[in-house]
Amino acid sequence: MVEWRISDAPVDWPEANAAMEARVAAIRAGEADELVWLLEHPPLYTAGTSARAEDLLRPDRFPVHQARRGGEYTYHGPGQRVAYAMLDLAARGRDVRRFVWALEEWTIRALARFAVDGGRRDGRVGVWVRRPEKGPGAEDKIAAIGVRLRRWVSFHGIAVNLEPDLSHYDGIVPCGIRGHGVTSLADLGLIVSPAELDMALIEAFEEVFGGTGPATR
């Protein structure tokens, strides 16, 4: 069974990263169960392994952390639900592409519970929604995905925009993608509580990955 942890108060990024590192080591050693941790962070930027210096537009706006996950720059902050997934891929098929597809599917199915038609886009990471009111072909990103593996145990995961301050994205080129915007459930006119989003994520995870256990705070 996958353990679920929900943190109601914001968690500093270094604290979360250290906790993930410790849990991944314990999972790999057979000393702990898999874990999905739902939380939010204070405002900050993280840089993935492909981050380019020119995509950090305002380096003095928020703290910048080197995440060593895949991907480029992303934002975390209040109103964004982060789901850190520490899963044993050695027991789940050792298929990295399938795992990334499953993270996307998890996010898409959770959003569908609020009638949001999220989808994948070739060449653009994350989960996207069409914004026809902004013009023909307009699309915004509503969720980011970035993972890291250590000896087939995953960490980092997904970040879904519930109601963050979208102007905070102005300090970076999100995931290195220009020409598209960023949105949230609130920006789409949907009033969704953190608890409702958490339940949607738990239910969708069970559909995609299976083995969901009780959530604790």
PDB file of C-alpha atoms in Angstrom:
ATOM      1  CA  MET A   1       0.000   0.000   0.000  1.00  0.00           C
ATOM      2  CA  VAL A   2       1.147   3.521  -0.785  1.00  0.00           C
ATOM      3  CA  GLU A   3       1.278   5.819   2.221  1.00  0.00           C
ATOM      4  CA  TRP A   4      -0.243   9.296   1.797  1.00  0.00           C
ATOM      5  CA  ARG A   5       0.886  12.321   3.781  1.00  0.00           C
ATOM      6  CA  ILE A   6      -0.872  15.686   3.676  1.00  0.00           C
ATOM      7  CA  SER A   7       0.839  18.812   5.056  1.00  0.00           C
ATOM      8  CA  ASP A   8      -1.551  21.679   5.743  1.00  0.00           C
ATOM      9  CA  ALA A   9       1.130  24.287   6.541  1.00  0.00           C
ATOM     10  CA  PRO A  10       3.640  25.373   3.857  1.00  0.00           C
ATOM     11  CA  VAL A  11       6.834  23.296   3.848  1.00  0.00           C
ATOM     12  CA  ASP A  12      10.209  24.899   3.117  1.00  0.00           C
ATOM     13  CA  TRP A  13      11.800  23.403   0.022  1.00  0.00           C
ATOM     14  CA  PRO A  14      15.106  22.316   1.656  1.00  0.00           C
ATOM     15  CA  GLU A  15      13.127  20.535   4.380  1.00  0.00           C
ATOM     16  CA  ALA A  16      10.974  18.748   1.806  1.00  0.00           C
ATOM     17  CA  ASN A  17      13.970  17.791  -0.305  1.00  0.00           C
ATOM     18  CA  ALA A  18      15.839  16.353   2.682  1.00  0.00           C
ATOM     19  CA  ALA A  19      12.757  14.372   3.703  1.00  0.00           C
ATOM     20  CA  MET A  20      12.398  12.980   0.175  1.00  0.00           C
ATOM     21  CA  GLU A  21      16.054  11.989   0.069  1.00  0.00           C
ATOM     22  CA  ALA A  22      15.703  10.111   3.362  1.00  0.00           C
ATOM     23  CA  ARG A  23      12.477   8.382   2.340  1.00  0.00           C
ATOM     24  CA  VAL A  24      13.868   7.298  -1.039  1.00  0.00           C
ATOM     25  CA  ALA A  25      16.851   5.713   0.718  1.00  0.00           C
ATOM     26  CA  ALA A  26      14.526   3.922   3.145  1.00  0.00           C
ATOM     27  CA  ILE A  27      12.296   2.638   0.337  1.00  0.00           C
ATOM     28  CA  ARG A  28      15.310   1.356  -1.563  1.00  0.00           C
ATOM     29  CA  ALA A  29      16.567  -0.403   1.563  1.00  0.00           C
ATOM     30  CA  GLY A  30      13.167  -2.042   2.108  1.00  0.00           C
ATOM     31  CA  GLU A  31      12.661  -0.132   5.349  1.00  0.00           C
ATOM     32  CA  ALA A  32       9.673   2.047   4.337  1.00  0.00           C
ATOM     33  CA  ASP A  33       6.584   1.959   2.173  1.00  0.00           C
ATOM     34  CA  GLU A  34       6.119   4.050  -0.938  1.00  0.00           C
ATOM     35  CA  LEU A  35       4.876   7.557  -0.205  1.00  0.00           C
ATOM     36  CA  VAL A  36       2.918  10.334  -1.897  1.00  0.00           C
ATOM     37  CA  TRP A  37       3.245  13.657  -0.065  1.00  0.00           C
ATOM     38  CA  LEU A  38       0.765  16.467  -0.766  1.00  0.00           C
ATOM     39  CA  LEU A  39       1.933  19.915   0.271  1.00  0.00           C
ATOM     40  CA  GLU A  40       2.586  23.483  -0.782  1.00  0.00           C
ATOM     41  CA  HIS A  41       5.724  25.589  -0.566  1.00  0.00           C
ATOM     42  CA  PRO A  42       6.428  29.248   0.177  1.00  0.00           C
ATOM     43  CA  PRO A  43       7.124  31.180  -3.067  1.00  0.00           C
ATOM     44  CA  LEU A  44      10.281  29.884  -4.763  1.00  0.00           C
ATOM     45  CA  TYR A  45      11.785  28.730  -8.033  1.00  0.00           C
ATOM     46  CA  THR A  46      13.453  25.387  -8.649  1.00  0.00           C
ATOM     47  CA  ALA A  47      15.924  24.587 -11.400  1.00  0.00           C
ATOM     48  CA  GLY A  48      15.951  21.174 -13.029  1.00  0.00           C
ATOM     49  CA  THR A  49      18.928  19.568 -14.719  1.00  0.00           C
ATOM     50  CA  SER A  50      18.104  21.212 -18.079  1.00  0.00           C
ATOM     51  CA  ALA A  51      17.581  24.748 -16.699  1.00  0.00           C
ATOM     52  CA  ARG A  52      19.143  27.529 -18.774  1.00  0.00           C
ATOM     53  CA  ALA A  53      20.448  30.674 -17.106  1.00  0.00           C
ATOM     54  CA  GLU A  54      18.597  32.943 -19.538  1.00  0.00           C
ATOM     55  CA  ASP A  55      15.255  31.465 -18.425  1.00  0.00           C
ATOM     56  CA  LEU A  56      15.681  32.859 -14.916  1.00  0.00           C
ATOM     57  CA  LEU A  57      14.366  36.349 -15.647  1.00  0.00           C
ATOM     58  CA  ARG A  58      14.301  37.741 -12.099  1.00  0.00           C
ATOM     59  CA  PRO A  59      16.828  35.855  -9.964  1.00  0.00           C
ATOM     60  CA  ASP A  60      16.296  38.187  -7.005  1.00  0.00           C
ATOM     61  CA  ARG A  61      12.522  37.769  -6.774  1.00  0.00           C
ATOM     62  CA  PHE A  62      12.272  34.474  -4.862  1.00  0.00           C
ATOM     63  CA  PRO A  63      14.759  31.894  -3.552  1.00  0.00           C
ATOM     64  CA  VAL A  64      16.126  29.610  -6.276  1.00  0.00           C
ATOM     65  CA  HIS A  65      16.879  25.974  -5.464  1.00  0.00           C
ATOM     66  CA  GLN A  66      18.752  23.383  -7.525  1.00  0.00           C
ATOM     67  CA  ALA A  67      16.336  20.465  -7.617  1.00  0.00           C
ATOM     68  CA  ARG A  68      18.370  17.983  -9.723  1.00  0.00           C
ATOM     69  CA  ARG A  69      15.108  16.639 -11.152  1.00  0.00           C
ATOM     70  CA  GLY A  70      14.430  16.519 -14.861  1.00  0.00           C
ATOM     71  CA  GLY A  71      13.209  19.654 -16.590  1.00  0.00           C
ATOM     72  CA  GLU A  72      13.953  23.356 -16.360  1.00  0.00           C
ATOM     73  CA  TYR A  73      12.784  26.210 -14.126  1.00  0.00           C
ATOM     74  CA  THR A  74       9.430  26.013 -12.377  1.00  0.00           C
ATOM     75  CA  TYR A  75       7.605  27.927  -9.683  1.00  0.00           C
ATOM     76  CA  HIS A  76       6.162  26.647  -6.418  1.00  0.00           C
ATOM     77  CA  GLY A  77       4.109  28.675  -3.983  1.00  0.00           C
ATOM     78  CA  PRO A  78       0.877  29.118  -2.049  1.00  0.00           C
ATOM     79  CA  GLY A  79      -2.188  27.971  -3.947  1.00  0.00           C
ATOM     80  CA  GLN A  80      -0.291  25.291  -5.828  1.00  0.00           C
ATOM     81  CA  ARG A  81      -0.659  21.648  -4.777  1.00  0.00           C
ATOM     82  CA  VAL A  82       2.574  19.705  -5.050  1.00  0.00           C
ATOM     83  CA  ALA A  83       2.428  15.912  -5.041  1.00  0.00           C
ATOM     84  CA  TYR A  84       5.807  14.335  -4.375  1.00  0.00           C
ATOM     85  CA  ALA A  85       5.687  10.689  -5.476  1.00  0.00           C
ATOM     86  CA  MET A  86       8.258   8.339  -3.949  1.00  0.00           C
ATOM     87  CA  LEU A  87       7.530   5.068  -5.751  1.00  0.00           C
ATOM     88  CA  ASP A  88       9.552   1.899  -6.283  1.00  0.00           C
ATOM     89  CA  LEU A  89       9.797   1.504 -10.048  1.00  0.00           C
ATOM     90  CA  ALA A  90      11.797  -1.692  -9.612  1.00  0.00           C
ATOM     91  CA  ALA A  91       8.494  -3.224  -8.505  1.00  0.00           C
ATOM     92  CA  ARG A  92       6.473  -1.288 -11.108  1.00  0.00           C
ATOM     93  CA  GLY A  93       8.090  -2.408 -14.341  1.00  0.00           C
ATOM     94  CA  ARG A  94      11.307  -0.331 -14.619  1.00  0.00           C
ATOM     95  CA  ASP A  95       9.796   1.667 -17.496  1.00  0.00           C
ATOM     96  CA  VAL A  96      10.625   5.372 -17.176  1.00  0.00           C
ATOM     97  CA  ARG A  97       8.552   6.492 -20.155  1.00  0.00           C
ATOM     98  CA  ARG A  98       5.554   4.586 -18.896  1.00  0.00           C
ATOM     99  CA  PHE A  99       6.032   6.160 -15.471  1.00  0.00           C
ATOM    100  CA  VAL A 100       6.069   9.697 -16.874  1.00  0.00           C
ATOM    101  CA  TRP A 101       2.964   8.847 -18.932  1.00  0.00           C
ATOM    102  CA  ALA A 102       1.309   7.597 -15.725  1.00  0.00           C
ATOM    103  CA  LEU A 103       2.131  10.841 -13.883  1.00  0.00           C
ATOM    104  CA  GLU A 104       0.517  12.775 -16.716  1.00  0.00           C
ATOM    105  CA  GLU A 105      -2.495  10.452 -16.708  1.00  0.00           C
ATOM    106  CA  TRP A 106      -2.846  10.829 -12.942  1.00  0.00           C
ATOM    107  CA  THR A 107      -2.937  14.609 -13.305  1.00  0.00           C
ATOM    108  CA  ILE A 108      -5.316  14.568 -16.276  1.00  0.00           C
ATOM    109  CA  ARG A 109      -7.779  12.284 -14.487  1.00  0.00           C
ATOM    110  CA  ALA A 110      -7.699  14.364 -11.309  1.00  0.00           C
ATOM    111  CA  LEU A 111      -8.452  17.537 -13.296  1.00  0.00           C
ATOM    112  CA  ALA A 112     -11.241  15.780 -15.193  1.00  0.00           C
ATOM    113  CA  ARG A 113     -13.137  15.477 -11.905  1.00  0.00           C
ATOM    114  CA  PHE A 114     -13.622  19.253 -12.119  1.00  0.00           C
ATOM    115  CA  ALA A 115     -14.589  19.135 -15.814  1.00  0.00           C
ATOM    116  CA  VAL A 116     -11.143  20.389 -16.868  1.00  0.00           C
ATOM    117  CA  ASP A 117     -10.005  18.927 -20.184  1.00  0.00           C
ATOM    118  CA  GLY A 118      -6.277  18.677 -19.582  1.00  0.00           C
ATOM    119  CA  GLY A 119      -3.973  17.001 -22.045  1.00  0.00           C
ATOM    120  CA  ARG A 120      -0.468  16.194 -23.208  1.00  0.00           C
ATOM    121  CA  ARG A 121       1.325  18.137 -25.932  1.00  0.00           C
ATOM    122  CA  ASP A 122       4.228  16.830 -28.002  1.00  0.00           C
ATOM    123  CA  GLY A 123       7.405  18.721 -27.185  1.00  0.00           C
ATOM    124  CA  ARG A 124       5.866  20.522 -24.193  1.00  0.00           C
ATOM    125  CA  VAL A 125       6.097  19.007 -20.741  1.00  0.00           C
ATOM    126  CA  GLY A 126       3.265  19.327 -18.255  1.00  0.00           C
ATOM    127  CA  VAL A 127      -0.507  19.233 -18.611  1.00  0.00           C
ATOM    128  CA  TRP A 128      -2.200  21.804 -20.842  1.00  0.00           C
ATOM    129  CA  VAL A 129      -5.664  23.262 -21.375  1.00  0.00           C
ATOM    130  CA  ARG A 130      -7.052  25.058 -24.422  1.00  0.00           C
ATOM    131  CA  ARG A 131      -7.928  28.751 -23.997  1.00  0.00           C
ATOM    132  CA  PRO A 132      -9.996  29.655 -27.080  1.00  0.00           C
ATOM    133  CA  GLU A 133     -11.074  32.925 -25.448  1.00  0.00           C
ATOM    134  CA  LYS A 134      -7.446  34.084 -25.781  1.00  0.00           C
ATOM    135  CA  GLY A 135      -7.298  33.389 -29.500  1.00  0.00           C
ATOM    136  CA  PRO A 136      -7.039  30.535 -32.012  1.00  0.00           C
ATOM    137  CA  GLY A 137      -4.787  27.770 -30.765  1.00  0.00           C
ATOM    138  CA  ALA A 138      -4.114  29.419 -27.396  1.00  0.00           C
ATOM    139  CA  GLU A 139      -3.143  27.029 -24.605  1.00  0.00           C
ATOM    140  CA  ASP A 140      -2.008  27.421 -20.997  1.00  0.00           C
ATOM    141  CA  LYS A 141      -0.187  25.042 -18.691  1.00  0.00           C
ATOM    142  CA  ILE A 142      -2.080  24.047 -15.563  1.00  0.00           C
ATOM    143  CA  ALA A 143       0.289  21.439 -14.106  1.00  0.00           C
ATOM    144  CA  ALA A 144       4.034  20.818 -14.147  1.00  0.00           C
ATOM    145  CA  ILE A 145       5.786  17.444 -14.048  1.00  0.00           C
ATOM    146  CA  GLY A 146       9.378  16.746 -13.085  1.00  0.00           C
ATOM    147  CA  VAL A 147      10.933  13.557 -11.727  1.00  0.00           C
ATOM    148  CA  ARG A 148      14.183  12.093 -10.562  1.00  0.00           C
ATOM    149  CA  LEU A 149      15.116   8.459 -10.067  1.00  0.00           C
ATOM    150  CA  ARG A 150      17.648   6.983  -7.702  1.00  0.00           C
ATOM    151  CA  ARG A 151      18.218   3.250  -8.074  1.00  0.00           C
ATOM    152  CA  TRP A 152      14.695   2.964  -9.509  1.00  0.00           C
ATOM    153  CA  VAL A 153      12.972   4.873  -6.713  1.00  0.00           C
ATOM    154  CA  SER A 154      11.267   8.084  -7.879  1.00  0.00           C
ATOM    155  CA  PHE A 155      10.968  11.440  -6.223  1.00  0.00           C
ATOM    156  CA  HIS A 156       9.683  14.917  -7.038  1.00  0.00           C
ATOM    157  CA  GLY A 157       6.479  14.549  -9.089  1.00  0.00           C
ATOM    158  CA  ILE A 158       3.660  16.894 -10.111  1.00  0.00           C
ATOM    159  CA  ALA A 159       2.462  20.402  -9.248  1.00  0.00           C
ATOM    160  CA  VAL A 160      -1.145  21.422  -9.955  1.00  0.00           C
ATOM    161  CA  ASN A 161      -2.164  25.078  -9.969  1.00  0.00           C
ATOM    162  CA  LEU A 162      -5.166  25.511  -7.718  1.00  0.00           C
ATOM    163  CA  GLU A 163      -5.139  29.270  -7.117  1.00  0.00           C
ATOM    164  CA  PRO A 164      -1.547  30.581  -7.027  1.00  0.00           C
ATOM    165  CA  ASP A 165      -0.591  34.164  -7.814  1.00  0.00           C
ATOM    166  CA  LEU A 166       0.101  33.646 -11.515  1.00  0.00           C
ATOM    167  CA  SER A 167       2.196  36.828 -11.669  1.00  0.00           C
ATOM    168  CA  HIS A 168       4.847  34.915  -9.716  1.00  0.00           C
ATOM    169  CA  TYR A 169       5.623  33.011 -12.907  1.00  0.00           C
ATOM    170  CA  ASP A 170       6.873  36.260 -14.453  1.00  0.00           C
ATOM    171  CA  GLY A 171      10.320  35.686 -12.934  1.00  0.00           C
ATOM    172  CA  ILE A 172      11.029  32.617 -15.081  1.00  0.00           C
ATOM    173  CA  VAL A 173      10.318  31.052 -18.440  1.00  0.00           C
ATOM    174  CA  PRO A 174       8.286  28.132 -17.036  1.00  0.00           C
ATOM    175  CA  CYS A 175       9.864  24.839 -18.117  1.00  0.00           C
ATOM    176  CA  GLY A 176      11.724  26.774 -20.818  1.00  0.00           C
ATOM    177  CA  ILE A 177       8.561  27.081 -22.928  1.00  0.00           C
ATOM    178  CA  ARG A 178       7.834  30.430 -24.561  1.00  0.00           C
ATOM    179  CA  GLY A 179       4.704  31.500 -26.390  1.00  0.00           C
ATOM    180  CA  HIS A 180       2.222  29.937 -23.968  1.00  0.00           C
ATOM    181  CA  GLY A 181       0.728  31.008 -20.657  1.00  0.00           C
ATOM    182  CA  VAL A 182       0.116  29.480 -17.244  1.00  0.00           C
ATOM    183  CA  THR A 183      -3.305  29.000 -15.705  1.00  0.00           C
ATOM    184  CA  SER A 184      -4.996  27.554 -12.628  1.00  0.00           C
ATOM    185  CA  LEU A 185      -8.330  26.134 -11.599  1.00  0.00           C
ATOM    186  CA  ALA A 186      -9.256  29.529 -10.149  1.00  0.00           C
ATOM    187  CA  ASP A 187      -8.193  31.287 -13.361  1.00  0.00           C
ATOM    188  CA  LEU A 188     -10.545  28.949 -15.232  1.00  0.00           C
ATOM    189  CA  GLY A 189     -13.372  30.091 -12.953  1.00  0.00           C
ATOM    190  CA  LEU A 190     -13.441  26.991 -10.749  1.00  0.00           C
ATOM    191  CA  ILE A 191     -13.666  27.278  -6.979  1.00  0.00           C
ATOM    192  CA  VAL A 192     -11.954  24.153  -5.656  1.00  0.00           C
ATOM    193  CA  SER A 193     -10.669  23.700  -2.105  1.00  0.00           C
ATOM    194  CA  PRO A 194      -7.315  22.085  -1.343  1.00  0.00           C
ATOM    195  CA  ALA A 195      -9.176  19.188   0.308  1.00  0.00           C
ATOM    196  CA  GLU A 196     -11.256  18.630  -2.838  1.00  0.00           C
ATOM    197  CA  LEU A 197      -8.167  18.617  -5.020  1.00  0.00           C
ATOM    198  CA  ASP A 198      -6.408  16.261  -2.619  1.00  0.00           C
ATOM    199  CA  MET A 199      -9.325  13.811  -2.814  1.00  0.00           C
ATOM    200  CA  ALA A 200      -9.315  14.007  -6.613  1.00  0.00           C
ATOM    201  CA  LEU A 201      -5.573  13.256  -6.646  1.00  0.00           C
ATOM    202  CA  ILE A 202      -5.983  10.309  -4.284  1.00  0.00           C
ATOM    203  CA  GLU A 203      -8.844   8.820  -6.308  1.00  0.00           C
ATOM    204  CA  ALA A 204      -7.092   9.307  -9.651  1.00  0.00           C
ATOM    205  CA  PHE A 205      -3.866   7.832  -8.285  1.00  0.00           C
ATOM    206  CA  GLU A 206      -5.738   4.669  -7.301  1.00  0.00           C
ATOM    207  CA  GLU A 207      -7.051   4.362 -10.869  1.00  0.00           C
ATOM    208  CA  VAL A 208      -3.640   4.789 -12.479  1.00  0.00           C
ATOM    209  CA  PHE A 209      -1.205   3.271  -9.978  1.00  0.00           C
ATOM    210  CA  GLY A 210      -3.341   1.283  -7.504  1.00  0.00           C
ATOM    211  CA  GLY A 211      -2.530   0.423  -3.900  1.00  0.00           C
ATOM    212  CA  THR A 212      -3.670   3.617  -2.170  1.00  0.00           C
ATOM    213  CA  GLY A 213      -3.607   3.582   1.613  1.00  0.00           C
ATOM    214  CA  PRO A 214      -5.038   6.034   4.165  1.00  0.00           C
ATOM    215  CA  ALA A 215      -3.891   9.661   4.235  1.00  0.00           C
ATOM    216  CA  THR A 216      -2.330  11.184   7.347  1.00  0.00           C
ATOM    217  CA  ARG A 217      -1.510  14.732   8.383  1.00  0.00           C
TER     218      ARG A 217
END
